[in-house]
């Protein structure tokens, strides 16, 4: 019911009378009004005027599936939970009965970052989303999907905000020199190859950072429903291209979006190697010039630190 009402408001593009919305749904005007109040409570701005009806001014901040679905091009299962441990866990749990889907949460009580770190996921502070997909690529190529996803997320953010989104290899999204979003990809392998991949993405929208974190983290204040929808469409556009042509078509844009330059240190376990960033190859590996040697590092195996131009 809520979804149909929201779709009508959105499709009207201007005022639509209460009668026009409620009659086909077989509900009273009073019942409609209650739904409108609930959509407003989710952060939508809806103008109401006597005799003219209702007008959707801006979509809900809370990216519930029933709102997000009204804004996407791709036909995909979208699931929303008000609260969950981690949307990556939700996607993995669903994988036994679902081929492909999107899992969104209003908050995560146990949000996960890379390298075992936590991802702070408070309500109305970010979009927390995981994609469940089944690439047919060989396992060693799947790491590339994370880089393609990073490019897709930059596109999604830039479609809504007047910012330049850059990438700290392999998959941190950097805005104004600070991290605004991160990606945690988990793959499930079977005897036959890749069973499924869960690509979890967190974008800070209204999160506030204090103390030391304020030096390295930032938020991009955009509407939650519109951002979630843009993330879904851009992700599945990219996934389709990745499946057809691999990572190579993304790499020019990835290079242009690189937030890293100059001298960097690559950490791998207890080892560390410093050098000058020489670029990225078409498989998404980082190339480091160490004296006369050119060394190649594969995403997922190393951590990056640097002196200039990135966090
Ligand atoms: C990182 O930069 O360390 C990766 C952060 C990934 C966070 C997202 S939020 C949605 C999904 N669920 C999780 O628990 N983590 C990812």
Short mmCIF file of C-alpha atoms and ligand atoms in Angstrom, two decimals:
data_model
loop_
_atom_site.label_atom_id
_atom_site.label_comp_id
_atom_site.label_asym_id
_atom_site.label_seq_id
_atom_site.Cartn_x
_atom_site.Cartn_y
_atom_site.Cartn_z
CA UNK A 1 0.00 0.00 0.00
CA UNK A 2 2.70 2.49 1.06
CA UNK A 3 4.64 1.67 -2.11
CA UNK A 4 1.68 2.31 -4.39
CA UNK A 5 0.94 5.61 -2.67
CA UNK A 6 4.56 6.69 -2.91
CA UNK A 7 4.74 5.73 -6.59
CA UNK A 8 1.67 7.80 -7.36
CA UNK A 9 3.06 10.82 -5.56
CA UNK A 10 6.36 10.45 -7.39
CA UNK A 11 4.84 9.85 -10.82
CA UNK A 12 2.47 12.82 -10.50
CA UNK A 13 5.43 15.18 -10.61
CA UNK A 14 3.20 17.84 -9.04
CA UNK A 15 -0.02 18.01 -7.06
CA UNK A 16 -2.26 14.95 -7.10
CA UNK A 17 -5.62 14.91 -5.35
CA UNK A 18 -6.26 12.68 -2.36
CA UNK A 19 -9.20 11.20 -4.24
CA UNK A 20 -7.06 10.22 -7.26
CA UNK A 21 -4.61 8.42 -4.98
CA UNK A 22 -7.01 6.79 -2.56
CA UNK A 23 -9.91 5.69 -4.83
CA UNK A 24 -8.04 3.04 -6.90
CA UNK A 25 -6.49 1.69 -3.74
CA UNK A 26 -9.88 1.37 -2.04
CA UNK A 27 -8.85 3.36 1.04
CA UNK A 28 -10.43 6.36 2.70
CA UNK A 29 -8.95 9.84 2.50
CA UNK A 30 -8.26 9.58 6.24
CA UNK A 31 -6.33 6.35 5.74
CA UNK A 32 -4.36 7.98 2.94
CA UNK A 33 -3.53 10.90 5.21
CA UNK A 34 -2.06 8.48 7.77
CA UNK A 35 0.18 6.94 5.11
CA UNK A 36 1.27 10.41 4.00
CA UNK A 37 2.22 11.24 7.60
CA UNK A 38 4.22 8.02 7.83
CA UNK A 39 6.12 8.83 4.62
CA UNK A 40 6.82 12.29 6.04
CA UNK A 41 8.06 10.68 9.25
CA UNK A 42 10.59 8.84 7.08
CA UNK A 43 11.94 12.22 6.05
CA UNK A 44 10.01 13.02 2.88
CA UNK A 45 8.79 16.54 2.34
CA UNK A 46 5.20 16.49 1.08
CA UNK A 47 3.23 19.64 0.47
CA UNK A 48 -0.51 19.43 1.02
CA UNK A 49 -3.00 22.04 -0.08
CA UNK A 50 -6.78 22.15 0.16
CA UNK A 51 -8.48 21.16 -3.12
CA UNK A 52 -5.10 20.47 -4.80
CA UNK A 53 -4.03 17.44 -2.76
CA UNK A 54 -0.45 16.35 -2.17
CA UNK A 55 2.87 17.13 -3.84
CA UNK A 56 6.12 15.23 -3.23
CA UNK A 57 8.80 17.87 -2.70
CA UNK A 58 11.65 15.55 -1.74
CA UNK A 59 11.90 11.77 -1.23
CA UNK A 60 12.25 10.13 2.20
CA UNK A 61 15.65 10.19 3.84
CA UNK A 62 15.12 6.60 4.99
CA UNK A 63 15.86 4.28 2.07
CA UNK A 64 13.05 1.78 2.57
CA UNK A 65 12.65 -0.71 -0.26
CA UNK A 66 9.18 0.61 -1.12
CA UNK A 67 10.62 4.07 -1.81
CA UNK A 68 13.89 3.00 -3.42
CA UNK A 69 12.09 0.68 -5.87
CA UNK A 70 10.18 3.64 -7.27
CA UNK A 71 13.48 5.26 -8.31
CA UNK A 72 15.45 2.41 -9.91
CA UNK A 73 15.75 1.15 -13.48
CA UNK A 74 16.98 -2.35 -12.67
CA UNK A 75 14.53 -5.08 -11.84
CA UNK A 76 16.10 -6.51 -8.71
CA UNK A 77 14.96 -7.73 -5.29
CA UNK A 78 15.44 -4.98 -2.70
CA UNK A 79 15.13 -5.77 1.01
CA UNK A 80 15.17 -3.17 3.78
CA UNK A 81 15.55 -3.68 7.52
CA UNK A 82 15.27 -0.91 10.09
CA UNK A 83 18.10 -2.48 12.05
CA UNK A 84 20.45 -5.38 11.36
CA UNK A 85 23.86 -6.63 12.44
CA UNK A 86 25.40 -6.16 9.00
CA UNK A 87 23.82 -6.05 5.55
CA UNK A 88 26.67 -8.29 4.37
CA UNK A 89 25.37 -10.92 6.83
CA UNK A 90 21.83 -10.44 5.50
CA UNK A 91 23.00 -10.93 1.92
CA UNK A 92 24.98 -14.06 2.82
CA UNK A 93 22.06 -15.51 4.77
CA UNK A 94 19.75 -14.98 1.78
CA UNK A 95 22.14 -16.51 -0.74
CA UNK A 96 20.81 -20.05 -0.34
CA UNK A 97 17.39 -19.02 -1.66
CA UNK A 98 18.04 -15.99 -3.82
CA UNK A 99 20.13 -15.51 -6.96
CA UNK A 100 20.65 -11.78 -6.72
CA UNK A 101 19.47 -8.97 -4.48
CA UNK A 102 20.09 -5.77 -2.58
CA UNK A 103 20.06 -5.55 1.20
CA UNK A 104 19.73 -2.18 2.89
CA UNK A 105 19.54 -1.29 6.58
CA UNK A 106 18.59 1.83 8.50
CA UNK A 107 21.34 1.02 10.98
CA UNK A 108 23.89 -1.73 11.53
CA UNK A 109 24.67 -2.86 15.06
CA UNK A 110 27.77 -4.72 13.93
CA UNK A 111 28.80 -3.00 10.69
CA UNK A 112 32.02 -4.42 9.30
CA UNK A 113 34.90 -2.66 7.60
CA UNK A 114 37.95 -4.12 5.92
CA UNK A 115 40.76 -5.67 7.94
CA UNK A 116 38.36 -6.60 10.75
CA UNK A 117 37.56 -2.99 11.57
CA UNK A 118 34.09 -1.80 12.58
CA UNK A 119 32.00 0.42 10.30
CA UNK A 120 29.99 2.85 12.42
CA UNK A 121 26.45 2.70 11.05
CA UNK A 122 24.08 4.94 13.02
CA UNK A 123 20.50 5.66 11.84
CA UNK A 124 20.10 8.51 9.35
CA UNK A 125 23.85 8.91 9.09
CA UNK A 126 24.62 6.86 6.02
CA UNK A 127 23.42 4.39 3.43
CA UNK A 128 24.37 0.81 4.32
CA UNK A 129 23.86 -1.57 1.43
CA UNK A 130 25.03 -4.99 0.25
CA UNK A 131 24.73 -6.48 -3.19
CA UNK A 132 24.38 -10.22 -3.63
CA UNK A 133 25.59 -11.20 -7.10
CA UNK A 134 26.86 -14.30 -8.89
CA UNK A 135 29.64 -13.38 -11.30
CA UNK A 136 30.69 -16.10 -13.69
CA UNK A 137 34.30 -14.87 -13.56
CA UNK A 138 37.15 -17.01 -12.27
CA UNK A 139 37.85 -16.48 -8.55
CA UNK A 140 41.05 -14.49 -9.20
CA UNK A 141 39.12 -11.99 -11.31
CA UNK A 142 36.44 -11.34 -8.69
CA UNK A 143 38.64 -8.86 -6.77
CA UNK A 144 38.23 -6.63 -9.81
CA UNK A 145 34.53 -6.33 -9.14
CA UNK A 146 35.33 -4.25 -6.06
CA UNK A 147 37.24 -1.75 -8.18
CA UNK A 148 34.41 -1.59 -10.72
CA UNK A 149 32.01 -1.06 -7.79
CA UNK A 150 34.18 1.79 -6.51
CA UNK A 151 33.94 3.50 -9.90
CA UNK A 152 30.16 2.92 -9.89
CA UNK A 153 29.82 4.44 -6.41
CA UNK A 154 31.75 7.55 -7.46
CA UNK A 155 29.33 7.94 -10.37
CA UNK A 156 26.33 7.47 -8.05
CA UNK A 157 27.55 10.09 -5.59
CA UNK A 158 28.44 12.59 -8.31
CA UNK A 159 24.98 12.16 -9.88
CA UNK A 160 23.53 13.71 -6.72
CA UNK A 161 26.16 16.00 -5.24
CA UNK A 162 28.41 18.66 -6.69
CA UNK A 163 31.60 16.93 -5.56
CA UNK A 164 34.48 15.06 -7.12
CA UNK A 165 34.69 11.51 -5.83
CA UNK A 166 38.11 9.89 -5.94
CA UNK A 167 39.30 6.40 -5.11
CA UNK A 168 42.01 5.33 -2.75
CA UNK A 169 43.02 1.98 -4.22
CA UNK A 170 41.45 -0.43 -4.07
CA UNK A 171 38.09 0.81 -2.88
CA UNK A 172 37.86 3.75 -0.49
CA UNK A 173 35.84 6.65 -1.83
CA UNK A 174 37.53 9.94 -1.06
CA UNK A 175 35.89 13.36 -1.16
CA UNK A 176 37.88 16.49 -0.39
CA UNK A 177 40.81 14.37 0.79
CA UNK A 178 38.73 12.42 3.34
CA UNK A 179 37.04 9.03 3.26
CA UNK A 180 33.30 9.26 2.55
CA UNK A 181 32.54 5.62 1.69
CA UNK A 182 34.04 2.17 1.86
CA UNK A 183 33.48 -1.22 0.26
CA UNK A 184 33.78 -4.65 1.83
CA UNK A 185 33.57 -7.51 -0.63
CA UNK A 186 33.20 -11.10 0.53
CA UNK A 187 33.27 -14.03 -1.89
CA UNK A 188 31.95 -17.52 -1.39
CA UNK A 189 33.79 -20.08 -3.46
CA UNK A 190 32.64 -23.58 -4.31
CA UNK A 191 34.32 -26.48 -6.09
CA UNK A 192 33.07 -25.07 -9.41
CA UNK A 193 34.36 -21.55 -8.86
CA UNK A 194 32.60 -18.51 -7.46
CA UNK A 195 29.28 -19.35 -5.82
CA UNK A 196 28.34 -15.77 -4.90
CA UNK A 197 29.83 -12.41 -4.04
CA UNK A 198 28.56 -9.95 -1.45
CA UNK A 199 29.69 -6.42 -2.12
CA UNK A 200 28.87 -4.23 0.89
CA UNK A 201 29.03 -0.48 0.59
CA UNK A 202 28.66 2.18 3.26
CA UNK A 203 28.37 5.85 2.34
CA UNK A 204 28.43 8.51 5.06
CA UNK A 205 25.66 11.00 4.40
CA UNK A 206 24.87 12.83 7.62
CA UNK A 207 27.43 11.22 9.95
CA UNK A 208 29.41 13.67 12.07
CA UNK A 209 32.99 12.90 12.92
CA UNK A 210 34.84 14.21 15.93
CA UNK A 211 38.40 14.16 17.20
CA UNK A 212 41.01 12.32 15.16
CA UNK A 213 38.37 10.78 12.89
CA UNK A 214 37.33 14.23 11.69
CA UNK A 215 40.78 14.51 10.08
CA UNK A 216 40.23 11.49 7.85
CA UNK A 217 36.48 10.90 7.51
CA UNK A 218 33.78 12.96 5.87
CA UNK A 219 30.16 12.76 4.79
CA UNK A 220 28.32 13.75 1.64
CA UNK A 221 24.90 15.10 2.59
CA UNK A 222 22.53 13.64 -0.01
CA UNK A 223 19.04 12.18 0.20
CA UNK A 224 19.11 8.58 1.44
CA UNK A 225 16.47 7.21 -0.93
CA UNK A 226 17.97 8.90 -3.99
CA UNK A 227 21.47 7.80 -3.05
CA UNK A 228 20.40 4.20 -2.47
CA UNK A 229 18.63 4.17 -5.85
CA UNK A 230 21.61 5.71 -7.65
CA UNK A 231 23.93 3.16 -5.99
CA UNK A 232 21.74 0.27 -7.15
CA UNK A 233 21.44 1.46 -10.73
CA UNK A 234 25.12 2.36 -11.08
CA UNK A 235 26.21 -0.88 -9.42
CA UNK A 236 24.15 -3.11 -11.71
CA UNK A 237 25.16 -1.09 -14.79
CA UNK A 238 28.77 -1.73 -13.79
CA UNK A 239 28.15 -5.36 -12.90
CA UNK A 240 26.65 -6.02 -16.34
CA UNK A 241 29.66 -4.47 -18.03
CA UNK A 242 32.06 -6.29 -15.73
CA UNK A 243 30.45 -9.60 -16.59
CA UNK A 244 30.69 -8.91 -20.31
CA UNK A 245 34.07 -7.29 -20.61
CA UNK A 246 35.87 -7.61 -17.27
CA UNK A 247 37.62 -4.84 -15.39
CA UNK A 248 39.61 -3.29 -18.26
CA UNK A 249 36.83 -0.88 -19.42
CA UNK A 250 36.75 0.65 -15.92
CA UNK A 251 40.44 1.20 -15.49
CA UNK A 252 40.87 4.49 -17.36
CA UNK A 253 38.23 6.08 -15.17
CA UNK A 254 39.73 4.38 -12.11
CA UNK A 255 43.13 5.94 -12.93
CA UNK A 256 41.58 9.35 -13.44
CA UNK A 257 39.84 9.05 -10.10
CA UNK A 258 42.93 7.94 -8.20
CA UNK A 259 43.24 9.80 -4.92
CA UNK A 260 46.77 8.57 -4.53
CA UNK A 261 49.96 9.87 -6.01
CA UNK A 262 53.62 10.25 -5.15
CA UNK A 263 55.38 8.17 -2.55
CA UNK A 264 53.37 5.42 -0.93
CA UNK A 265 54.02 2.55 1.41
CA UNK A 266 52.43 -0.81 0.75
CA UNK A 267 51.93 -2.92 3.87
CA UNK A 268 51.58 -6.67 3.61
CA UNK A 269 51.50 -8.41 6.95
CA UNK A 270 54.69 -7.42 8.73
CA UNK A 271 56.38 -6.33 5.47
CA UNK A 272 56.34 -2.83 4.14
CA UNK A 273 57.64 -1.42 0.87
CA UNK A 274 57.90 2.21 -0.10
CA UNK A 275 58.03 3.50 -3.61
CA UNK A 276 56.52 5.90 -6.10
CA UNK A 277 53.10 5.06 -7.45
CA UNK A 278 53.50 4.15 -11.11
CA UNK A 279 49.82 3.47 -11.81
CA UNK A 280 47.47 0.51 -12.12
CA UNK A 281 47.37 -2.25 -14.69
CA UNK A 282 44.19 -3.37 -16.47
CA UNK A 283 43.70 -6.15 -13.92
CA UNK A 284 43.47 -3.53 -11.18
CA UNK A 285 46.85 -4.24 -9.61
CA UNK A 286 48.83 -1.35 -8.14
CA UNK A 287 52.26 -0.72 -9.69
CA UNK A 288 54.99 0.63 -7.46
CA UNK A 289 58.37 1.87 -8.63
CA UNK A 290 60.99 0.85 -6.10
CA UNK A 291 64.33 2.10 -7.46
CA UNK A 292 64.90 0.26 -10.74
CA UNK A 293 62.19 -2.30 -10.02
CA UNK A 294 58.50 -2.13 -10.87
CA UNK A 295 56.50 -4.11 -8.32
CA UNK A 296 52.91 -5.26 -8.72
CA UNK A 297 50.44 -5.56 -5.84
CA UNK A 298 47.05 -7.22 -5.97
CA UNK A 299 44.07 -5.76 -4.09
CA UNK A 300 43.04 -7.64 -1.00
CA UNK A 301 46.56 -8.56 -0.07
CA UNK A 302 47.93 -5.22 1.04
CA UNK A 303 47.21 -1.95 2.82
CA UNK A 304 48.32 1.40 1.56
CA UNK A 305 49.78 4.39 3.40
CA UNK A 306 51.06 7.58 1.92
CA UNK A 307 52.45 11.02 2.47
CA UNK A 308 50.41 13.24 0.18
CA UNK A 309 47.06 13.75 -1.40
CA UNK A 310 45.01 11.04 0.30
CA UNK A 311 43.98 9.72 3.70
C1 LIG B 1 35.83 -0.23 4.68
O1 LIG B 1 36.10 0.85 4.15
O2 LIG B 1 36.54 -0.69 5.57
C2 LIG B 1 34.64 -1.01 4.20
C3 LIG B 1 33.36 -0.53 4.83
C4 LIG B 1 32.16 -1.28 4.33
C5 LIG B 1 30.91 -0.90 5.07
C6 LIG B 1 29.68 -1.50 4.45
S1 LIG B 1 28.18 -0.86 5.14
C7 LIG B 1 27.26 -2.07 4.31
C8 LIG B 1 28.05 -3.36 4.42
N1 LIG B 1 27.76 -4.02 5.67
C9 LIG B 1 28.84 -4.09 6.45
O3 LIG B 1 28.86 -4.62 7.59
N2 LIG B 1 29.88 -3.51 5.85
C10 LIG B 1 29.54 -3.01 4.55
#
